[in-house]
Tab-separated table of C-alpha atoms in Angstrom:
chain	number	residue	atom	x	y	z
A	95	UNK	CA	-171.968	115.431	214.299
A	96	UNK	CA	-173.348	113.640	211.359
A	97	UNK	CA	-171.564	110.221	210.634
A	98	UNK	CA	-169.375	110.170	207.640
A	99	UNK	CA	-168.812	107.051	205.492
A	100	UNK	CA	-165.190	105.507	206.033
A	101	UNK	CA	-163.767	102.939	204.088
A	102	UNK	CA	-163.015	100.718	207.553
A	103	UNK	CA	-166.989	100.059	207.530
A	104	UNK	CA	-166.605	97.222	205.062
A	105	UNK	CA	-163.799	96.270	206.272
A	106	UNK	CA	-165.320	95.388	209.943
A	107	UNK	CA	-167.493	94.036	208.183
A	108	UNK	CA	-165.400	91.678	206.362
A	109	UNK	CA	-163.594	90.859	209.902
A	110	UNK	CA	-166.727	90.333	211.179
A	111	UNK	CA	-168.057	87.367	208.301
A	112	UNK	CA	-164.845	85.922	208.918
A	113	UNK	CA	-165.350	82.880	211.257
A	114	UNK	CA	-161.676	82.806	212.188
A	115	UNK	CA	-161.196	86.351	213.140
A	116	UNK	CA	-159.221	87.039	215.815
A	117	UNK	CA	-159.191	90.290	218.161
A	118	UNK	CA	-158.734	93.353	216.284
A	119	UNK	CA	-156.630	96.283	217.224
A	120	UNK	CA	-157.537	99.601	215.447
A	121	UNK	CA	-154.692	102.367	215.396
A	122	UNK	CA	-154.116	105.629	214.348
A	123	UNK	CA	-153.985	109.714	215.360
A	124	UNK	CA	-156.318	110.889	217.573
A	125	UNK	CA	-159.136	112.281	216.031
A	126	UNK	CA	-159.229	110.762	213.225
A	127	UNK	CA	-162.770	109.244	213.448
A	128	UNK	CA	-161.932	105.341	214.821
A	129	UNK	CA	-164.243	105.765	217.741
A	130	UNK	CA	-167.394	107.075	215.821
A	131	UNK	CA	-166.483	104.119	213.208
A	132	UNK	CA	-165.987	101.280	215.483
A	133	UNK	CA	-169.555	102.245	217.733
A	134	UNK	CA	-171.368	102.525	214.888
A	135	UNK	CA	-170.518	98.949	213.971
A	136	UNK	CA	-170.933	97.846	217.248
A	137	UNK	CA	-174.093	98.919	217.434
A	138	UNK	CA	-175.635	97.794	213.771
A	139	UNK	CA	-173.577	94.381	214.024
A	140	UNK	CA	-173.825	93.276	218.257
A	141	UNK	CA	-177.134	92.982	220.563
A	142	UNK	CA	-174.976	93.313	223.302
A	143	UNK	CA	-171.722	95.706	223.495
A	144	UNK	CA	-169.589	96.464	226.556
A	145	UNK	CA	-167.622	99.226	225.969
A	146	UNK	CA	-164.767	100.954	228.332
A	147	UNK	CA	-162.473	103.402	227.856
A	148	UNK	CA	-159.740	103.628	229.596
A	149	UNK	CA	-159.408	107.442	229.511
A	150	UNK	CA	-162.363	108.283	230.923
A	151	UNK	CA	-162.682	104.905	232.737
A	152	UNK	CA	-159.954	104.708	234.724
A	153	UNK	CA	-161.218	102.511	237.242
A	154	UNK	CA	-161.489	99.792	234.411
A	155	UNK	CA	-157.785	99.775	234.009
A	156	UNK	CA	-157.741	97.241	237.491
A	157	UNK	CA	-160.129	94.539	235.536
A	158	UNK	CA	-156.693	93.107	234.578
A	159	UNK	CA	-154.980	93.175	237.969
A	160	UNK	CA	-155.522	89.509	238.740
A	161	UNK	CA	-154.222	87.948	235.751
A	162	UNK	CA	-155.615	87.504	232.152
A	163	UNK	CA	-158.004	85.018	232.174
A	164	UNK	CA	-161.781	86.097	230.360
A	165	UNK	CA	-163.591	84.739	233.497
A	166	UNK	CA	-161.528	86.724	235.685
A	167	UNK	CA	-161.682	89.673	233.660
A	168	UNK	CA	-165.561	89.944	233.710
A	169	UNK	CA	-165.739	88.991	237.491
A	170	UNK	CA	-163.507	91.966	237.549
A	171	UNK	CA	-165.779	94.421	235.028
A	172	UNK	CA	-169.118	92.908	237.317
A	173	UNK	CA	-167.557	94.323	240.562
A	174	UNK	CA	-167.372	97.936	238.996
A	175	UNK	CA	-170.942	97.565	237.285
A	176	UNK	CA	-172.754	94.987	238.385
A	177	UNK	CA	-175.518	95.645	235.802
A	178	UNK	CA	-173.549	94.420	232.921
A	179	UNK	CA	-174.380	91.125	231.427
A	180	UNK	CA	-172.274	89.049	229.170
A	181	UNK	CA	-173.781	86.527	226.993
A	182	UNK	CA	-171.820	84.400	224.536
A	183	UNK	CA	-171.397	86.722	221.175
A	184	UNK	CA	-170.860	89.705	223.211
A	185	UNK	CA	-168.414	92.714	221.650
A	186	UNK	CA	-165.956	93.949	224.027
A	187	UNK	CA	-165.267	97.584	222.609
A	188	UNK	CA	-161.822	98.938	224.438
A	189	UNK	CA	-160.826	102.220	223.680
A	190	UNK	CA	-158.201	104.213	224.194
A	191	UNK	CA	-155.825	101.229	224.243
A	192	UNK	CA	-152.543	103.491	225.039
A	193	UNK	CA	-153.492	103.826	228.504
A	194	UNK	CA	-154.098	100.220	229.761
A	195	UNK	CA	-151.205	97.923	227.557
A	196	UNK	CA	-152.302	95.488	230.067
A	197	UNK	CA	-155.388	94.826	227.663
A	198	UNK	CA	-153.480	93.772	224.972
A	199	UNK	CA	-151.625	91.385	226.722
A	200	UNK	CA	-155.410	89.974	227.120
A	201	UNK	CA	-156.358	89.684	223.898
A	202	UNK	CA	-154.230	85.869	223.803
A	203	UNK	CA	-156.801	85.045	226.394
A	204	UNK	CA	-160.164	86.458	224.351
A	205	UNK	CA	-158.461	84.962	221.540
A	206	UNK	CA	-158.265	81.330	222.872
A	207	UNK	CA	-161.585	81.393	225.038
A	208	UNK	CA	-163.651	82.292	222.027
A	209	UNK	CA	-166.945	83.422	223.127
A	210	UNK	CA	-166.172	87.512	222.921
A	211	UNK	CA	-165.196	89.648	219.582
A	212	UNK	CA	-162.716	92.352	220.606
A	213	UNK	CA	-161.989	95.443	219.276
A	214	UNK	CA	-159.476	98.080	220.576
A	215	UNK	CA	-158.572	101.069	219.500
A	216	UNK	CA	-156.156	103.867	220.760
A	217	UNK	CA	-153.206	105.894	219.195
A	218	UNK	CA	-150.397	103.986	220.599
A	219	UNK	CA	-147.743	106.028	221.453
A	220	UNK	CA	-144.106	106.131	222.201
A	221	UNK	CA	-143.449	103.083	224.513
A	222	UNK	CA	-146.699	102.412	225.009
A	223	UNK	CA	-147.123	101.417	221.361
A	224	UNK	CA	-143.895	99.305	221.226
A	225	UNK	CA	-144.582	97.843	224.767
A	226	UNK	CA	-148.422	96.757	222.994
A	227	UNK	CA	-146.945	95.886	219.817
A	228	UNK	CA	-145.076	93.439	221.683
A	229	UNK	CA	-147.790	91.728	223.722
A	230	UNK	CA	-150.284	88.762	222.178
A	231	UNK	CA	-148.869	88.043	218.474
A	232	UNK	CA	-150.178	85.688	216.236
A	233	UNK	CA	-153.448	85.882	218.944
A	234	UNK	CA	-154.776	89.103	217.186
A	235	UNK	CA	-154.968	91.472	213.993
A	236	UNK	CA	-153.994	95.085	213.137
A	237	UNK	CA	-155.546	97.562	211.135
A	238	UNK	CA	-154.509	101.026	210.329
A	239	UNK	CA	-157.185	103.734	210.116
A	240	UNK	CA	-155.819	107.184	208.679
A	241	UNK	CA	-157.850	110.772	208.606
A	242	UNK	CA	-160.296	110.757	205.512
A	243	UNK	CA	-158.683	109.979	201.899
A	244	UNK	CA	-159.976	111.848	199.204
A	245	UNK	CA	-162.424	109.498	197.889
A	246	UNK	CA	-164.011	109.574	201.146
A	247	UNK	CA	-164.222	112.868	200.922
A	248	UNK	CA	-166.110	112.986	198.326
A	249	UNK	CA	-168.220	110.532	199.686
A	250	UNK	CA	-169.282	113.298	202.521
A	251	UNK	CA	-170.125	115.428	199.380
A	252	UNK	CA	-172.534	113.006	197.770
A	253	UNK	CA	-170.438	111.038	195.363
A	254	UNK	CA	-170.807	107.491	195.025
A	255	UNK	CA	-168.711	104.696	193.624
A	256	UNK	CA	-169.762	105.296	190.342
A	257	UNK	CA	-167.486	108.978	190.319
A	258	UNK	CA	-163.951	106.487	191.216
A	259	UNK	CA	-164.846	103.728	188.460
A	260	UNK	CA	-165.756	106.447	186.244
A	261	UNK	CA	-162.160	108.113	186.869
A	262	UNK	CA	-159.969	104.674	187.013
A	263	UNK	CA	-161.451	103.950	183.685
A	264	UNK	CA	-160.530	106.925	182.206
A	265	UNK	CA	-157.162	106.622	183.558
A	266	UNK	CA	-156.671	103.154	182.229
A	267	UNK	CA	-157.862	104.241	178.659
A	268	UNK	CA	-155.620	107.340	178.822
A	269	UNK	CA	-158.781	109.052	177.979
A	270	UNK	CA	-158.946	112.792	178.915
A	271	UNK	CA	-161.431	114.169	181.712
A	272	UNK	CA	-163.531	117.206	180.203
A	273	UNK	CA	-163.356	120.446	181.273
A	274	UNK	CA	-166.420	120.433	183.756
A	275	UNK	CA	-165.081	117.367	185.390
A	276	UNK	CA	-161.482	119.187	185.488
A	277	UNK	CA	-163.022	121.796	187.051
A	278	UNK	CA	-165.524	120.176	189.483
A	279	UNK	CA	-163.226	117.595	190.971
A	280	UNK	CA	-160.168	120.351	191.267
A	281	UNK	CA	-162.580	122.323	192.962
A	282	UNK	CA	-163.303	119.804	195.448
A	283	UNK	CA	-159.541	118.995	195.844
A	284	UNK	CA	-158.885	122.333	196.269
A	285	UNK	CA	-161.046	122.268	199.605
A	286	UNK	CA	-159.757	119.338	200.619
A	287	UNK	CA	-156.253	120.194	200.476
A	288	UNK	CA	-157.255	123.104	202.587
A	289	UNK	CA	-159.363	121.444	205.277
A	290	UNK	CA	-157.719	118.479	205.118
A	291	UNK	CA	-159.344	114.266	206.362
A	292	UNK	CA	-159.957	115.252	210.210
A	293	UNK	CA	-163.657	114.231	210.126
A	294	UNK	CA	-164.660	116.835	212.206
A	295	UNK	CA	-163.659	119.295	210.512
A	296	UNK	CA	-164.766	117.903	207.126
A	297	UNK	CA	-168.139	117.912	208.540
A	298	UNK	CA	-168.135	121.571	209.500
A	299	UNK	CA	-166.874	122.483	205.879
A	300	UNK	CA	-169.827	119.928	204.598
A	301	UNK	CA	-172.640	121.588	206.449
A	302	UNK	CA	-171.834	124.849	206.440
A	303	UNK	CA	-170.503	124.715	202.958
A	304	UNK	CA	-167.689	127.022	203.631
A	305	UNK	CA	-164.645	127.370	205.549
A	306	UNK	CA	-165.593	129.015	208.793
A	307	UNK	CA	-164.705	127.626	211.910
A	308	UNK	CA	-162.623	125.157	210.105
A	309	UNK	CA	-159.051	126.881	210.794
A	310	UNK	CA	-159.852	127.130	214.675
A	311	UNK	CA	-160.446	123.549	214.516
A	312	UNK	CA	-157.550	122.148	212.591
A	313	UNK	CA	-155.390	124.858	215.053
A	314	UNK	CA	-157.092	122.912	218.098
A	315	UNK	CA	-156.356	119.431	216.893
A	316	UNK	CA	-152.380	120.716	216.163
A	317	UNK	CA	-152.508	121.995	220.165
A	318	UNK	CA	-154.029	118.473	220.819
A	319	UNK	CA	-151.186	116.648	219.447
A	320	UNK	CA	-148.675	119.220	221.324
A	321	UNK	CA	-150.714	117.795	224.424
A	322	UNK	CA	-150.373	114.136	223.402
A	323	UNK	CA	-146.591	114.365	223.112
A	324	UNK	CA	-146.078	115.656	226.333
A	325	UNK	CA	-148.455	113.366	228.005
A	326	UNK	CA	-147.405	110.040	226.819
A	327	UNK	CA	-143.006	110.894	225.900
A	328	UNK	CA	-141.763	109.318	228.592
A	329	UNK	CA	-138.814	111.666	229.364
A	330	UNK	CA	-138.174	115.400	229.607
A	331	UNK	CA	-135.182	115.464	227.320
A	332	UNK	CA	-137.099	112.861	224.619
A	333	UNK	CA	-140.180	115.126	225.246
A	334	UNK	CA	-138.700	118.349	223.910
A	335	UNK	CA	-137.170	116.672	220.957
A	336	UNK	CA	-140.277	114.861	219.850
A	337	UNK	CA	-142.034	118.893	220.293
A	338	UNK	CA	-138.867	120.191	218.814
A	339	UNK	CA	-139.175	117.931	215.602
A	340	UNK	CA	-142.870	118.168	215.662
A	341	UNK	CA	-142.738	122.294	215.909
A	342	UNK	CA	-139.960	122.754	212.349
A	343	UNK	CA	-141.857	119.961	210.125
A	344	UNK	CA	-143.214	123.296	208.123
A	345	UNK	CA	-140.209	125.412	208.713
A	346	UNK	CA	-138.051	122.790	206.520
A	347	UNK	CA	-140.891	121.849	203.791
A	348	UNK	CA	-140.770	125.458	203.029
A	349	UNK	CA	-137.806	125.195	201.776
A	350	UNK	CA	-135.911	124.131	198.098
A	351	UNK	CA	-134.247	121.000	199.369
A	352	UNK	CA	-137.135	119.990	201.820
A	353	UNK	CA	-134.903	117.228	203.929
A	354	UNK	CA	-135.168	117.486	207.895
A	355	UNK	CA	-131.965	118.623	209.058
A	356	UNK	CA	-131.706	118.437	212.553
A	357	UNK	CA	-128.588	120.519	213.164
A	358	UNK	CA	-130.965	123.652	211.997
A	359	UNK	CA	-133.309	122.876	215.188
A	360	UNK	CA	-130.894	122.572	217.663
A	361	UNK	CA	-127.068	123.735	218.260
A	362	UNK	CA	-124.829	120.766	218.281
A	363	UNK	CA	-127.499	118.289	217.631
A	364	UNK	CA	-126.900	115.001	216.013
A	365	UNK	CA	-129.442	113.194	213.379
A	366	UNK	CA	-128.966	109.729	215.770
A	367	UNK	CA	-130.155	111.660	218.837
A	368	UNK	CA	-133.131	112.435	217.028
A	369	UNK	CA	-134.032	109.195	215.109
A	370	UNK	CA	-136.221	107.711	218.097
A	371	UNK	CA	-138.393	111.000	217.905
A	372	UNK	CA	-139.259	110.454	214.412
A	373	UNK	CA	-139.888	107.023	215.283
A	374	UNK	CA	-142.524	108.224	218.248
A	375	UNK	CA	-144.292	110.725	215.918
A	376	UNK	CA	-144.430	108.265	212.899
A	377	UNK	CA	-146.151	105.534	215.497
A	378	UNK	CA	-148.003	108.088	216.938
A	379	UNK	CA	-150.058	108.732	213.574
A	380	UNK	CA	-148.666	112.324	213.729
A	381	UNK	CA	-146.000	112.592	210.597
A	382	UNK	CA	-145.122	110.633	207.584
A	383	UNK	CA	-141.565	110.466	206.891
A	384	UNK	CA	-140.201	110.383	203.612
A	385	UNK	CA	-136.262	108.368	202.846
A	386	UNK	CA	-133.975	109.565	200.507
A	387	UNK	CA	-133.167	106.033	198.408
A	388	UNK	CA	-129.263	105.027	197.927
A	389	UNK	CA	-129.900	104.299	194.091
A	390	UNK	CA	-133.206	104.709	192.215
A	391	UNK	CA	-133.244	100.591	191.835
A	392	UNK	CA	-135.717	97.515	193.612
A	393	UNK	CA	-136.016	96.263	196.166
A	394	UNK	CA	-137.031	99.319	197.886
A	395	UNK	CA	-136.432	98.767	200.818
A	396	UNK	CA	-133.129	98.190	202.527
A	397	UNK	CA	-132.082	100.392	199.599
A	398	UNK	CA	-132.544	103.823	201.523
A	399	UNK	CA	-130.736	106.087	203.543
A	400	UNK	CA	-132.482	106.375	207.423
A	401	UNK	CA	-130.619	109.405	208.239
A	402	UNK	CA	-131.493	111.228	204.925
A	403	UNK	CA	-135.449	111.988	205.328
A	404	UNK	CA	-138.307	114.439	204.368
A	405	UNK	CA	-141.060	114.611	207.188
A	406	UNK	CA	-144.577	115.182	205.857
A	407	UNK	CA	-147.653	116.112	207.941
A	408	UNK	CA	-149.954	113.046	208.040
A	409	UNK	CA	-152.983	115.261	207.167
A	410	UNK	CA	-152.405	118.305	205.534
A	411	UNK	CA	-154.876	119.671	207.656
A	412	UNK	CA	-152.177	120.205	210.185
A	413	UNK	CA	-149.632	121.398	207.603
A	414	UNK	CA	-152.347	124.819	206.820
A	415	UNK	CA	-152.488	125.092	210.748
A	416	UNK	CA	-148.866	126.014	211.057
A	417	UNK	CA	-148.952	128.217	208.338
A	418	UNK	CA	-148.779	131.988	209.376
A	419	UNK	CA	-151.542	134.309	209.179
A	420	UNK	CA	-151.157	135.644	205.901
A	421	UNK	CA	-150.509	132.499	204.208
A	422	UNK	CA	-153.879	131.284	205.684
A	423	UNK	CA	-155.317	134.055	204.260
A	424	UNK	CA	-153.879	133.720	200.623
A	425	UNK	CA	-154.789	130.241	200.493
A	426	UNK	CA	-158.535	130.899	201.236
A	427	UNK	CA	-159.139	133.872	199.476
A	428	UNK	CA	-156.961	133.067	196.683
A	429	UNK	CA	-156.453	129.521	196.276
A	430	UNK	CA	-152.694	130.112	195.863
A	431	UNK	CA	-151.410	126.978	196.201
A	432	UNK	CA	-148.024	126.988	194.112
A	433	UNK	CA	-146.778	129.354	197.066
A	434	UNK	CA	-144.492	128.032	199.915
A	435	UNK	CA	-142.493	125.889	197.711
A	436	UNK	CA	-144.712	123.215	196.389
A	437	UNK	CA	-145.144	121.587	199.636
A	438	UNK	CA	-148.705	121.588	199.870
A	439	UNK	CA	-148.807	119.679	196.471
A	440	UNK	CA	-146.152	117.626	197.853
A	441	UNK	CA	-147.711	116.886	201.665
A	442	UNK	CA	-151.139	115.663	199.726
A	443	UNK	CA	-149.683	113.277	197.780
A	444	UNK	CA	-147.769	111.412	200.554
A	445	UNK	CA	-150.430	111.770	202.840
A	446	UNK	CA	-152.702	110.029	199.646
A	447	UNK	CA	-149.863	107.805	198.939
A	448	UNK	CA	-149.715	106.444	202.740
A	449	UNK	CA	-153.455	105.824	202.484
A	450	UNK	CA	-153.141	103.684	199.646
A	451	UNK	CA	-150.143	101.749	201.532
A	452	UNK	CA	-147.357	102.817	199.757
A	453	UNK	CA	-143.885	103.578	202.319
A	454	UNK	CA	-142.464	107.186	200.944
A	455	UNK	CA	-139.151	107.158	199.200
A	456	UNK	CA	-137.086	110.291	197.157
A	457	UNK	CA	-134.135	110.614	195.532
A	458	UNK	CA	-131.655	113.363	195.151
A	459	UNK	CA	-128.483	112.444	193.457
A	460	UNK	CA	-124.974	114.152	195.393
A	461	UNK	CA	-124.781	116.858	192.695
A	462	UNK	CA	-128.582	117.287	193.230
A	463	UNK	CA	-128.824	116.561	188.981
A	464	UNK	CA	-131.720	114.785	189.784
A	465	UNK	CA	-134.253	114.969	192.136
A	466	UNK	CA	-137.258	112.926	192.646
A	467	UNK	CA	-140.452	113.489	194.959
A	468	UNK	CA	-141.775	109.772	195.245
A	469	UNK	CA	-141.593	106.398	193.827
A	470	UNK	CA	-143.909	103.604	193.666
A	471	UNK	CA	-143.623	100.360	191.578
A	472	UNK	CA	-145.790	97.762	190.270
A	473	UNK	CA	-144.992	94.245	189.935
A	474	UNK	CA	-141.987	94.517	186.933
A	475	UNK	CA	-140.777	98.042	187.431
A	476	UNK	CA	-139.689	101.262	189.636
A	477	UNK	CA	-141.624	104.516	188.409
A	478	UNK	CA	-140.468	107.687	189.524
A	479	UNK	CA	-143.765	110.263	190.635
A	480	UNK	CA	-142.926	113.646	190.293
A	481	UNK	CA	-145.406	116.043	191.768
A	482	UNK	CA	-145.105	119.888	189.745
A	483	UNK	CA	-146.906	123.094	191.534
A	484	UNK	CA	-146.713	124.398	187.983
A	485	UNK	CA	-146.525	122.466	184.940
A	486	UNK	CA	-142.916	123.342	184.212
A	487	UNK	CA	-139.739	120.902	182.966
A	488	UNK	CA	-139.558	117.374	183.892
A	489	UNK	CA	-135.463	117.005	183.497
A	490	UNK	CA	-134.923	114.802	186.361
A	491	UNK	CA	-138.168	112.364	185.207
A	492	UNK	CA	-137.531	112.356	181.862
A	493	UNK	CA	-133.211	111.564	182.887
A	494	UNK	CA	-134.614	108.619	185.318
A	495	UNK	CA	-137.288	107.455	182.636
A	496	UNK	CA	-134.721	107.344	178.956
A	497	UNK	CA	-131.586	106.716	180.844
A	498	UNK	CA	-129.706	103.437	180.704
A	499	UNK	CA	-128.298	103.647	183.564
A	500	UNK	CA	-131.742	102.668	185.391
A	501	UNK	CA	-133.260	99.517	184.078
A	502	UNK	CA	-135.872	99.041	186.974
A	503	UNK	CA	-137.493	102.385	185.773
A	504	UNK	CA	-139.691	101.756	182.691
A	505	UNK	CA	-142.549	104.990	182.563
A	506	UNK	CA	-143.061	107.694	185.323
A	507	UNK	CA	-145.800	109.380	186.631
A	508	UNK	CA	-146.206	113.693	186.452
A	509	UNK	CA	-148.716	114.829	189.006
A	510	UNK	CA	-149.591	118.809	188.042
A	511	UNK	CA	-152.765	120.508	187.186
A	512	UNK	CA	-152.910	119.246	183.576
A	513	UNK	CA	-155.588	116.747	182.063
A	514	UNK	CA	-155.023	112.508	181.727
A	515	UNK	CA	-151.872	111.823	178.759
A	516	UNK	CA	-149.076	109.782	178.333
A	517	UNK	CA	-146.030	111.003	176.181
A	518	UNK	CA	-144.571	107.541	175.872
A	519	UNK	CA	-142.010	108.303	178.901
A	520	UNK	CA	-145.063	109.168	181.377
A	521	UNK	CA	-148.207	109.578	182.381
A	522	UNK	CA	-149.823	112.913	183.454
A	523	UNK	CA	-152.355	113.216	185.497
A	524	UNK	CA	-154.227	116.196	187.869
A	525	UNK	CA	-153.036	115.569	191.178
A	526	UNK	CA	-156.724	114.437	192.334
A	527	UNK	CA	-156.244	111.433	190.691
A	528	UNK	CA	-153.383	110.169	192.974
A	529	UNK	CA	-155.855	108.139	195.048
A	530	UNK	CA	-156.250	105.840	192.362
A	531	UNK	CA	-152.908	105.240	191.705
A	532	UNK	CA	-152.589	101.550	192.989
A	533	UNK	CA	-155.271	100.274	190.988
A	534	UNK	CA	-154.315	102.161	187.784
A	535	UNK	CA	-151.055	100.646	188.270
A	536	UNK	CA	-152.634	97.061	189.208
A	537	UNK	CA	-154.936	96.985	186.511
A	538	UNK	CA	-152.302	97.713	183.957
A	539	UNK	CA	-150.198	95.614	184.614
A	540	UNK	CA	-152.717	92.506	183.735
């Protein structure tokens, strides 16, 4: 498999030129390329790299048996494979950290002995990830790796940086795209939103330079994640919640109101019983769930609901997975994606939201008035994103943006398949451009 550029290249390397850096855990889904990512840095960065996973290394999960101590631990690593050497500026590469939390708890110990780099990655799940969240803090750094963004994708197609200043500019100047970019760049979205950020299956799309084989593979990676859940949920009952949640996420975004009710997945169930299972999917790397807010108003947070939630697929790879056959079919053949309620349109932009480091947040009023998909803000104001399958009305954005009654909200966003505007309540822009939407809104702001 050909290796794809990822935007947590430069930043290893950035942890890397940083004298003071301190162990580094990577997290995030399986899959999702952190492995390929993290060895191809190793190798281009370290003359020496002692890597262990603890999946397929199982015997390596003892190194930590007699305490914590750097010394001890490579006495430990020599017994196993005594050809190993370990010279000062080694990389210690640990993968598959879910499986030995005993290796965080070491990472205080690399940290304070100082003559190793660390780097671990694994998908932390369920009380594993709590148990290793808990273990060496302060002594150690986190960084969140996600499937492929758009821009990345079209990286894998050839683009360069040029393409993303090109577009920020021309969002900044309000300046419309032309037609051929229109139509290039939805193209590419358009197979993107179908194939999803799972880099191996971007790479089969890329060098076959069509869609076949792709659906197997994003149906093998949902079966995966099936597999996950029941190997690291700790309990039966908590096991066949987490599936049971897992199994409806596109049962409810096919619907109008698109909020997770748990009462429709199980007789007699209650939304508390199920909070912890959101939890475990949302740490697992799996889902991205979305709160309803209390009032459209900052701060943001502490100003939601927790039992009021949409749950988005993390990639929407997974999302065209658990479509049925004939919905597959429409969406390849036809492109027809204004079917099944919007929530394609809608999964993208949280999952591109997320990956710019935005938290999700709706609002639906109690007589359901108003609605709203997503808000961001920038540093003096709340703006409302509305994401539109078709380019129909905009009541509740244009209520949110010209009503009194909410000061924090200044200017919204419309996210459709219509060119770059503002009509002095919002901005419009095609739904491609949603990547950018941090440093749009950072840049104007100055």
């Amino acid at each position: 498999m050909e290796l794809l550029r990822r935007k947590i290249d430069s930043f290893l390397e950035q942890w890397k030129a940083d004298a003071d850096h301190k162990p580094l855990i990577v997290r995030g889904a399986r899959q999702i390329g952190k492995t390929e990512s993290i060895r191809h840095f190793a190798r281009t960065h370290y003359s020496n790299v002692i890597e262990i996973n603890f999946v397929f290394q199982k015997q390596y999960k003892q190194i930590f048996s007699d305490g914590y101590e750097v010394d001890q631990i490579i006495k430990n690593i020599s017994l196993i494979n005594p050809s190993l050497t370990f010279p000062e500026g080694t990389l210690f590469f640990f993968d598959e950290l879910q499986d030995c939390p005993d290796c965080a708890t070491s990472l205080k110990s690399f940290r304070l002995d100082g003559r190793y780099d660390v780097i671990c990655s694994g998908s932390l799940m369920g009380l594993y990830y709590k148990q290793t969240e808990s273990n060496s803090v302060g002594y150690k750094q986190d960084y969140e790796m996600h499937s492929m963004d758009f821009e990345e994708f079209l990286w894998a197609k050839g683009y360069t940086e040029a393409l993303t200043h090109d577009l920020l500019q021309h969002m900044l100047d309000v300046k419309p795209l032309s037609d051929m970019q229109m139509s290039v760049l939805m193209d590419a979205f358009r197979d993107y939103m179908v194939i999803g950020g799972m880099p191996e299956v971007v790479n089969t799309y890329i060098r076959q330079g069509n869609f076949s084989g792709t659906l197997d593979l994003q149906r093998q990676l949902s079966l995966d994640y099936e597999e996950d859940i029941t190997k690291y949920a700790q309990e039966g009952v908590e096991r066949a919640k987490i599936l049971n949640v897992y199994r409806h996420i596109s049962v409810f975004l096919a619907k109008d109101n698109k909020k997770f009710q748990v009462s429709k997945i199980a007789t007699g169930a209650r939304n508390r019983e199920y909070i912890g299972s959101v939890e475990w999917l949302t740490n697992a790397g799996i889902i991205n769930p979305c709160y309803c807010l209390v009032e459209p108003e900052l701060p943001l947070r502490g100003n939601y609901n927790p039992s009021q939630y949409k749950i988005y697929f993390k990639d929407t790879g997974l999302l065209i997975a658990s479509l049925d056959e004939e919905s597959q079919e429409d969406l390849r053949a036809n492109r027809n994606f204004g079917t099944y309620k919007g929530a394609i349109y809608e999964n993208i932009v949280a999952d591109m939201l997320v990956k710019e480091g935005y938290d999700l947040y709706y609002y639906r009023n109690e007589k359901s008035t108003i609605e709203m998909d997503f808000f961001v803000r920038d540093a003096h104001s709340l703006i409302p994103v509305e994401v539109k399958a078709q380019d129909n009305s905009t009541k509740s954005l244009n209520k949110l943006v010209e009503s009194d009654q909410y000061p924090d909200i200044h200017y919204g966003i419309k996210l459709c398949y219509r060119n770059i505007g503002f009509n002095g309540r919002f901005y419009t822009f095609p739904y491609f451009l949603t990547f950018l939407l941090k440093p749009f809104l950072r840049e104007r702001g100055k």
